């Protein structure tokens, strides 16, 4: 009889397991206080805690992703609901990182809802998209009539500190903002490492950092637009447009620090105009 063939073990998988993570938050007004009424999570997404550095009316939250970066195959989903009269400010402790992929997309989906009279300040720090990353970011914001929103987004292509450029890889971003079922803002970005738009004058002109600030709410008038436009951009280029329902500021440049500084100055003008409260910089931004 022939001897049985030896059992051969399958090759070891040298890739890290993909993360499947969800975070679901809800905020409600209870008297003069905004309270966190729902904090559910699955996998490595967390809200650090409910913070009240400005008093009880505004609830601050720091969204944490302990792995510190999104790799190929990761699927992250964040939802946040702000109820009538509630006011929430959400940010992150540092830059989000998108690691290079061996073939699968990393995906971040964000669904945000704000009820009538509610205020959401969605102020995450920048995303750094590594060379050879395959990144997809999908954001949908649903507003009720009378809701207020201030939201920022900043993206850096490549790790500039190490001289890395975004020569290969792919970035896909979508943003959809609706009010009462009516679209207010629709945007799609599709970039490849070899895309001519990265270097074209009509595109990024070789500058690896770009971002947007969007504000929606009562108080957006010509005087506020003029005050915002008077703020200088120290490094890079910025432009501001006011449409019937929103104000949008765009930044493009070499450094995230310059874009963040300009957006912070704009926020300090927009916040009191839209919410009646002076801007107080989240402490985590200074660490």
mmCIF file of C-alpha atoms in Angstrom:
data_model
loop_
_atom_site.group_PDB
_atom_site.id
_atom_site.type_symbol
_atom_site.label_atom_id
_atom_site.label_comp_id
_atom_site.label_asym_id
_atom_site.label_seq_id
_atom_site.Cartn_x
_atom_site.Cartn_y
_atom_site.Cartn_z
ATOM 1 C CA UNK A 1 0.000 0.000 0.000
ATOM 2 C CA UNK A 2 1.102 3.470 -0.694
ATOM 3 C CA UNK A 3 1.890 5.584 2.353
ATOM 4 C CA UNK A 4 -0.450 8.579 2.879
ATOM 5 C CA UNK A 5 0.813 11.875 1.649
ATOM 6 C CA UNK A 6 2.014 14.205 4.380
ATOM 7 C CA UNK A 7 -0.384 16.984 5.306
ATOM 8 C CA UNK A 8 0.912 20.360 4.144
ATOM 9 C CA UNK A 9 -0.076 23.350 6.216
ATOM 10 C CA UNK A 10 -1.497 26.308 4.279
ATOM 11 C CA UNK A 11 0.780 29.296 3.923
ATOM 12 C CA UNK A 12 0.631 31.709 6.818
ATOM 13 C CA UNK A 13 -1.379 34.863 6.262
ATOM 14 C CA UNK A 14 1.060 37.670 6.785
ATOM 15 C CA UNK A 15 -1.553 40.410 6.499
ATOM 16 C CA UNK A 16 -3.190 41.883 9.586
ATOM 17 C CA UNK A 17 -6.897 41.068 10.107
ATOM 18 C CA UNK A 18 -9.278 43.745 8.899
ATOM 19 C CA UNK A 19 -11.236 45.723 11.481
ATOM 20 C CA UNK A 20 -15.029 45.891 11.381
ATOM 21 C CA UNK A 21 -16.021 48.730 13.693
ATOM 22 C CA UNK A 22 -19.104 50.816 14.434
ATOM 23 C CA UNK A 23 -19.858 53.712 16.750
ATOM 24 C CA UNK A 24 -23.368 55.062 17.292
ATOM 25 C CA UNK A 25 -23.985 58.258 19.273
ATOM 26 C CA UNK A 26 -27.040 60.330 20.175
ATOM 27 C CA UNK A 27 -27.336 63.625 22.014
ATOM 28 C CA UNK A 28 -30.464 65.167 23.530
ATOM 29 C CA UNK A 29 -31.417 68.310 25.396
ATOM 30 C CA UNK A 30 -32.436 67.792 29.011
ATOM 31 C CA UNK A 31 -33.382 71.152 30.437
ATOM 32 C CA UNK A 32 -30.359 73.410 29.973
ATOM 33 C CA UNK A 33 -28.023 70.433 29.492
ATOM 34 C CA UNK A 34 -27.004 68.440 26.399
ATOM 35 C CA UNK A 35 -26.619 64.811 27.395
ATOM 36 C CA UNK A 36 -25.174 61.782 25.641
ATOM 37 C CA UNK A 37 -28.141 59.401 25.417
ATOM 38 C CA UNK A 38 -26.601 56.675 23.258
ATOM 39 C CA UNK A 39 -23.044 55.377 23.031
ATOM 40 C CA UNK A 40 -22.874 51.992 21.341
ATOM 41 C CA UNK A 41 -19.769 50.529 19.791
ATOM 42 C CA UNK A 42 -18.514 47.431 18.072
ATOM 43 C CA UNK A 43 -14.805 46.907 17.473
ATOM 44 C CA UNK A 44 -12.144 49.593 17.877
ATOM 45 C CA UNK A 45 -14.216 52.765 17.757
ATOM 46 C CA UNK A 46 -14.992 54.664 20.955
ATOM 47 C CA UNK A 47 -16.155 57.961 22.335
ATOM 48 C CA UNK A 48 -13.720 58.840 25.095
ATOM 49 C CA UNK A 49 -16.332 60.425 27.360
ATOM 50 C CA UNK A 50 -18.860 63.249 27.496
ATOM 51 C CA UNK A 51 -17.005 66.462 28.317
ATOM 52 C CA UNK A 52 -18.336 69.867 29.379
ATOM 53 C CA UNK A 53 -15.488 72.393 29.163
ATOM 54 C CA UNK A 54 -17.948 75.184 28.257
ATOM 55 C CA UNK A 55 -20.698 74.336 30.723
ATOM 56 C CA UNK A 56 -23.633 71.965 30.504
ATOM 57 C CA UNK A 57 -25.245 73.363 27.356
ATOM 58 C CA UNK A 58 -22.598 71.938 24.982
ATOM 59 C CA UNK A 59 -21.391 68.350 25.051
ATOM 60 C CA UNK A 60 -17.907 67.752 23.653
ATOM 61 C CA UNK A 61 -16.818 64.305 22.501
ATOM 62 C CA UNK A 62 -13.511 62.864 21.297
ATOM 63 C CA UNK A 63 -13.896 60.004 18.811
ATOM 64 C CA UNK A 64 -11.125 57.426 19.234
ATOM 65 C CA UNK A 65 -9.864 54.756 16.842
ATOM 66 C CA UNK A 66 -7.259 52.909 18.960
ATOM 67 C CA UNK A 67 -5.474 51.196 16.012
ATOM 68 C CA UNK A 68 -4.576 54.775 14.960
ATOM 69 C CA UNK A 69 -4.985 54.082 11.254
ATOM 70 C CA UNK A 70 -7.201 52.478 8.622
ATOM 71 C CA UNK A 71 -5.722 49.650 6.579
ATOM 72 C CA UNK A 72 -6.943 47.833 3.482
ATOM 73 C CA UNK A 73 -10.097 45.875 4.252
ATOM 74 C CA UNK A 74 -11.059 47.894 7.341
ATOM 75 C CA UNK A 75 -14.711 48.973 7.501
ATOM 76 C CA UNK A 76 -15.547 51.773 9.960
ATOM 77 C CA UNK A 77 -18.995 53.290 10.421
ATOM 78 C CA UNK A 78 -19.831 56.281 12.626
ATOM 79 C CA UNK A 79 -23.355 57.589 13.224
ATOM 80 C CA UNK A 80 -24.295 60.597 15.339
ATOM 81 C CA UNK A 81 -27.708 62.109 16.032
ATOM 82 C CA UNK A 82 -28.244 65.522 17.624
ATOM 83 C CA UNK A 83 -31.757 66.051 18.917
ATOM 84 C CA UNK A 84 -33.887 69.217 19.064
ATOM 85 C CA UNK A 85 -32.141 71.973 21.000
ATOM 86 C CA UNK A 86 -29.045 69.872 21.734
ATOM 87 C CA UNK A 87 -25.507 71.071 20.939
ATOM 88 C CA UNK A 88 -22.638 68.640 20.358
ATOM 89 C CA UNK A 89 -19.026 69.214 19.317
ATOM 90 C CA UNK A 90 -17.145 66.157 18.056
ATOM 91 C CA UNK A 91 -13.468 65.984 17.197
ATOM 92 C CA UNK A 92 -10.563 63.507 17.126
ATOM 93 C CA UNK A 93 -7.345 63.350 19.175
ATOM 94 C CA UNK A 94 -5.033 63.529 16.165
ATOM 95 C CA UNK A 95 -4.691 62.951 12.458
ATOM 96 C CA UNK A 96 -6.395 59.928 10.932
ATOM 97 C CA UNK A 97 -3.989 57.739 8.972
ATOM 98 C CA UNK A 98 -4.765 55.631 5.918
ATOM 99 C CA UNK A 99 -2.140 52.914 5.479
ATOM 100 C CA UNK A 100 -0.980 51.384 2.219
ATOM 101 C CA UNK A 101 -3.079 48.464 1.015
ATOM 102 C CA UNK A 102 -2.270 45.166 -0.617
ATOM 103 C CA UNK A 103 -5.480 45.351 -2.667
ATOM 104 C CA UNK A 104 -8.576 45.963 -0.526
ATOM 105 C CA UNK A 105 -10.165 49.346 0.139
ATOM 106 C CA UNK A 106 -10.262 50.851 3.600
ATOM 107 C CA UNK A 107 -13.683 52.415 4.130
ATOM 108 C CA UNK A 108 -14.962 55.058 6.546
ATOM 109 C CA UNK A 109 -18.697 55.810 6.471
ATOM 110 C CA UNK A 110 -20.148 58.693 8.470
ATOM 111 C CA UNK A 111 -23.886 59.351 8.918
ATOM 112 C CA UNK A 112 -24.757 62.524 10.844
ATOM 113 C CA UNK A 113 -28.233 63.835 11.674
ATOM 114 C CA UNK A 114 -29.247 67.130 13.279
ATOM 115 C CA UNK A 115 -32.811 67.950 14.348
ATOM 116 C CA UNK A 116 -34.558 71.314 14.347
ATOM 117 C CA UNK A 117 -32.836 73.655 16.778
ATOM 118 C CA UNK A 118 -29.910 71.275 17.175
ATOM 119 C CA UNK A 119 -26.266 72.222 16.619
ATOM 120 C CA UNK A 120 -23.489 69.908 15.456
ATOM 121 C CA UNK A 121 -19.878 70.989 15.232
ATOM 122 C CA UNK A 122 -18.099 68.192 13.358
ATOM 123 C CA UNK A 123 -14.427 69.105 13.615
ATOM 124 C CA UNK A 124 -12.166 66.073 13.085
ATOM 125 C CA UNK A 125 -8.451 66.589 12.561
ATOM 126 C CA UNK A 126 -6.894 65.868 9.177
ATOM 127 C CA UNK A 127 -6.662 62.599 7.261
ATOM 128 C CA UNK A 128 -3.199 61.560 6.036
ATOM 129 C CA UNK A 129 -3.433 59.234 3.036
ATOM 130 C CA UNK A 130 -0.225 57.217 2.691
ATOM 131 C CA UNK A 131 1.278 56.353 -0.670
ATOM 132 C CA UNK A 132 -0.303 53.114 -2.001
ATOM 133 C CA UNK A 133 -3.381 53.533 0.207
ATOM 134 C CA UNK A 134 -6.816 52.624 -1.143
ATOM 135 C CA UNK A 135 -9.123 54.939 0.784
ATOM 136 C CA UNK A 136 -12.868 55.527 0.614
ATOM 137 C CA UNK A 137 -14.604 58.120 2.802
ATOM 138 C CA UNK A 138 -18.377 58.523 2.555
ATOM 139 C CA UNK A 139 -20.170 61.205 4.588
ATOM 140 C CA UNK A 140 -23.890 61.929 4.657
ATOM 141 C CA UNK A 141 -25.324 64.741 6.764
ATOM 142 C CA UNK A 142 -29.084 65.066 7.189
ATOM 143 C CA UNK A 143 -30.442 68.318 8.614
ATOM 144 C CA UNK A 144 -33.920 69.291 9.692
ATOM 145 C CA UNK A 145 -35.114 72.856 8.988
ATOM 146 C CA UNK A 146 -33.607 75.166 11.591
ATOM 147 C CA UNK A 147 -30.604 72.922 12.318
ATOM 148 C CA UNK A 148 -27.081 74.346 12.526
ATOM 149 C CA UNK A 149 -23.912 72.716 11.227
ATOM 150 C CA UNK A 150 -20.238 73.639 11.190
ATOM 151 C CA UNK A 151 -18.113 70.889 9.645
ATOM 152 C CA UNK A 152 -14.506 70.660 8.531
ATOM 153 C CA UNK A 153 -12.490 68.194 6.502
ATOM 154 C CA UNK A 154 -8.763 68.235 5.725
ATOM 155 C CA UNK A 155 -6.781 65.723 3.651
ATOM 156 C CA UNK A 156 -3.030 65.343 3.159
ATOM 157 C CA UNK A 157 -1.790 63.159 0.309
ATOM 158 C CA UNK A 158 1.400 61.428 1.478
ATOM 159 C CA UNK A 159 3.490 61.777 4.640
ATOM 160 C CA UNK A 160 5.282 65.049 4.121
ATOM 161 C CA UNK A 161 7.541 64.795 7.146
ATOM 162 C CA UNK A 162 9.301 61.836 5.548
ATOM 163 C CA UNK A 163 9.218 63.285 2.042
ATOM 164 C CA UNK A 164 6.593 60.802 0.864
ATOM 165 C CA UNK A 165 4.328 61.740 -2.038
ATOM 166 C CA UNK A 166 1.077 60.172 -3.174
ATOM 167 C CA UNK A 167 2.487 58.516 -6.299
ATOM 168 C CA UNK A 168 0.305 55.400 -6.302
ATOM 169 C CA UNK A 169 -2.970 54.485 -4.659
ATOM 170 C CA UNK A 170 -6.500 55.809 -4.766
ATOM 171 C CA UNK A 171 -8.670 58.209 -2.800
ATOM 172 C CA UNK A 172 -12.449 58.424 -3.151
ATOM 173 C CA UNK A 173 -14.507 60.850 -1.078
ATOM 174 C CA UNK A 174 -18.211 61.616 -1.187
ATOM 175 C CA UNK A 175 -20.134 64.239 0.779
ATOM 176 C CA UNK A 176 -23.898 64.645 0.703
ATOM 177 C CA UNK A 177 -25.734 67.238 2.797
ATOM 178 C CA UNK A 178 -29.532 67.304 2.812
ATOM 179 C CA UNK A 179 -32.120 69.475 4.543
ATOM 180 C CA UNK A 180 -35.700 68.294 4.821
ATOM 181 C CA UNK A 181 -35.069 65.796 2.017
ATOM 182 C CA UNK A 182 -33.600 68.426 -0.312
ATOM 183 C CA UNK A 183 -29.918 68.219 -1.314
ATOM 184 C CA UNK A 184 -27.898 71.271 -0.254
ATOM 185 C CA UNK A 185 -24.420 70.062 -1.211
ATOM 186 C CA UNK A 186 -23.200 67.091 -3.247
ATOM 187 C CA UNK A 187 -19.509 66.457 -3.778
ATOM 188 C CA UNK A 188 -17.301 63.667 -5.082
ATOM 189 C CA UNK A 189 -13.528 63.433 -5.199
ATOM 190 C CA UNK A 190 -11.748 60.710 -7.150
ATOM 191 C CA UNK A 191 -7.948 60.840 -7.208
ATOM 192 C CA UNK A 192 -5.296 58.329 -8.271
ATOM 193 C CA UNK A 193 -1.607 58.600 -7.524
ATOM 194 C CA UNK A 194 -0.902 59.126 -11.215
ATOM 195 C CA UNK A 195 -3.830 61.514 -11.771
ATOM 196 C CA UNK A 196 -2.804 64.592 -13.825
ATOM 197 C CA UNK A 197 -5.130 66.677 -11.607
ATOM 198 C CA UNK A 198 -2.609 66.340 -8.786
ATOM 199 C CA UNK A 199 -0.234 68.589 -10.716
ATOM 200 C CA UNK A 200 -2.513 70.497 -13.103
ATOM 201 C CA UNK A 201 -3.160 74.191 -12.553
ATOM 202 C CA UNK A 202 -6.902 73.503 -12.583
ATOM 203 C CA UNK A 203 -6.402 70.820 -9.898
ATOM 204 C CA UNK A 204 -4.075 70.759 -6.905
ATOM 205 C CA UNK A 205 -1.089 72.251 -8.790
ATOM 206 C CA UNK A 206 1.287 69.908 -6.984
ATOM 207 C CA UNK A 207 0.077 70.896 -3.515
ATOM 208 C CA UNK A 208 -0.729 67.857 -1.403
ATOM 209 C CA UNK A 209 -3.132 69.326 1.186
ATOM 210 C CA UNK A 210 -6.740 70.349 0.616
ATOM 211 C CA UNK A 211 -9.763 70.874 2.806
ATOM 212 C CA UNK A 212 -13.219 72.355 3.240
ATOM 213 C CA UNK A 213 -15.216 74.082 5.959
ATOM 214 C CA UNK A 214 -18.994 74.174 5.589
ATOM 215 C CA UNK A 215 -21.372 76.232 7.733
ATOM 216 C CA UNK A 216 -25.175 76.064 7.652
ATOM 217 C CA UNK A 217 -27.553 78.001 9.859
ATOM 218 C CA UNK A 218 -29.255 81.298 10.556
ATOM 219 C CA UNK A 219 -26.864 84.244 10.581
ATOM 220 C CA UNK A 220 -25.023 83.716 7.301
ATOM 221 C CA UNK A 221 -25.145 87.180 5.773
ATOM 222 C CA UNK A 222 -22.986 89.441 3.618
ATOM 223 C CA UNK A 223 -21.323 91.075 6.621
ATOM 224 C CA UNK A 224 -20.222 87.718 7.996
ATOM 225 C CA UNK A 225 -18.982 86.651 4.554
ATOM 226 C CA UNK A 226 -16.919 89.849 4.285
ATOM 227 C CA UNK A 227 -15.423 89.301 7.746
ATOM 228 C CA UNK A 228 -14.464 85.738 6.844
ATOM 229 C CA UNK A 229 -12.908 86.807 3.562
ATOM 230 C CA UNK A 230 -10.801 89.393 5.397
ATOM 231 C CA UNK A 231 -8.946 86.656 7.293
ATOM 232 C CA UNK A 232 -5.586 85.990 5.611
ATOM 233 C CA UNK A 233 -4.268 82.580 4.592
ATOM 234 C CA UNK A 234 -0.614 82.577 5.647
ATOM 235 C CA UNK A 235 0.535 79.583 3.544
ATOM 236 C CA UNK A 236 -1.442 78.239 0.613
ATOM 237 C CA UNK A 237 -4.640 79.523 -0.976
ATOM 238 C CA UNK A 238 -8.144 79.876 0.359
ATOM 239 C CA UNK A 239 -11.486 80.984 -1.029
ATOM 240 C CA UNK A 240 -14.938 81.418 0.482
ATOM 241 C CA UNK A 241 -18.350 81.282 -1.194
ATOM 242 C CA UNK A 242 -21.818 81.885 0.237
ATOM 243 C CA UNK A 243 -24.716 80.103 -1.413
ATOM 244 C CA UNK A 244 -28.379 80.570 -0.451
ATOM 245 C CA UNK A 245 -28.216 77.886 2.256
ATOM 246 C CA UNK A 246 -24.573 77.551 3.232
ATOM 247 C CA UNK A 247 -21.095 79.013 3.383
ATOM 248 C CA UNK A 248 -18.132 76.991 2.149
ATOM 249 C CA UNK A 249 -14.425 77.714 2.531
ATOM 250 C CA UNK A 250 -11.784 75.860 0.525
ATOM 251 C CA UNK A 251 -8.097 75.504 1.288
ATOM 252 C CA UNK A 252 -5.229 74.104 -0.792
ATOM 253 C CA UNK A 253 -1.584 74.232 0.183
ATOM 254 C CA UNK A 254 1.545 72.474 1.375
ATOM 255 C CA UNK A 255 0.863 72.115 5.081
ATOM 256 C CA UNK A 256 -2.052 70.949 7.193
ATOM 257 C CA UNK A 257 -1.019 73.353 9.960
ATOM 258 C CA UNK A 258 -1.728 76.384 7.761
ATOM 259 C CA UNK A 259 -5.113 75.050 6.666
ATOM 260 C CA UNK A 260 -6.096 74.188 10.227
ATOM 261 C CA UNK A 261 -5.075 77.631 11.451
ATOM 262 C CA UNK A 262 -7.224 79.359 8.814
ATOM 263 C CA UNK A 263 -10.217 77.101 9.483
ATOM 264 C CA UNK A 264 -9.841 77.776 13.220
ATOM 265 C CA UNK A 265 -9.989 81.529 12.615
ATOM 266 C CA UNK A 266 -13.064 81.095 10.437
ATOM 267 C CA UNK A 267 -14.694 78.934 13.110
ATOM 268 C CA UNK A 268 -14.085 81.657 15.699
ATOM 269 C CA UNK A 269 -16.101 84.059 13.531
ATOM 270 C CA UNK A 270 -18.799 81.632 12.437
ATOM 271 C CA UNK A 271 -19.567 79.988 15.752
ATOM 272 C CA UNK A 272 -20.856 83.040 17.630
ATOM 273 C CA UNK A 273 -22.776 84.208 14.555
ATOM 274 C CA UNK A 274 -24.552 80.859 14.141
ATOM 275 C CA UNK A 275 -24.824 79.626 17.742
ATOM 276 C CA UNK A 276 -24.518 82.720 19.929
ATOM 277 C CA UNK A 277 -21.496 81.252 21.716
ATOM 278 C CA UNK A 278 -17.860 82.270 21.506
ATOM 279 C CA UNK A 279 -15.409 79.693 20.186
ATOM 280 C CA UNK A 280 -13.333 77.871 22.800
ATOM 281 C CA UNK A 281 -10.601 75.716 21.286
ATOM 282 C CA UNK A 282 -10.896 72.046 22.346
ATOM 283 C CA UNK A 283 -8.013 71.241 24.682
ATOM 284 C CA UNK A 284 -7.141 68.091 22.717
ATOM 285 C CA UNK A 285 -6.047 70.252 19.747
ATOM 286 C CA UNK A 286 -3.191 71.617 21.825
ATOM 287 C CA UNK A 287 -1.724 68.244 22.819
#
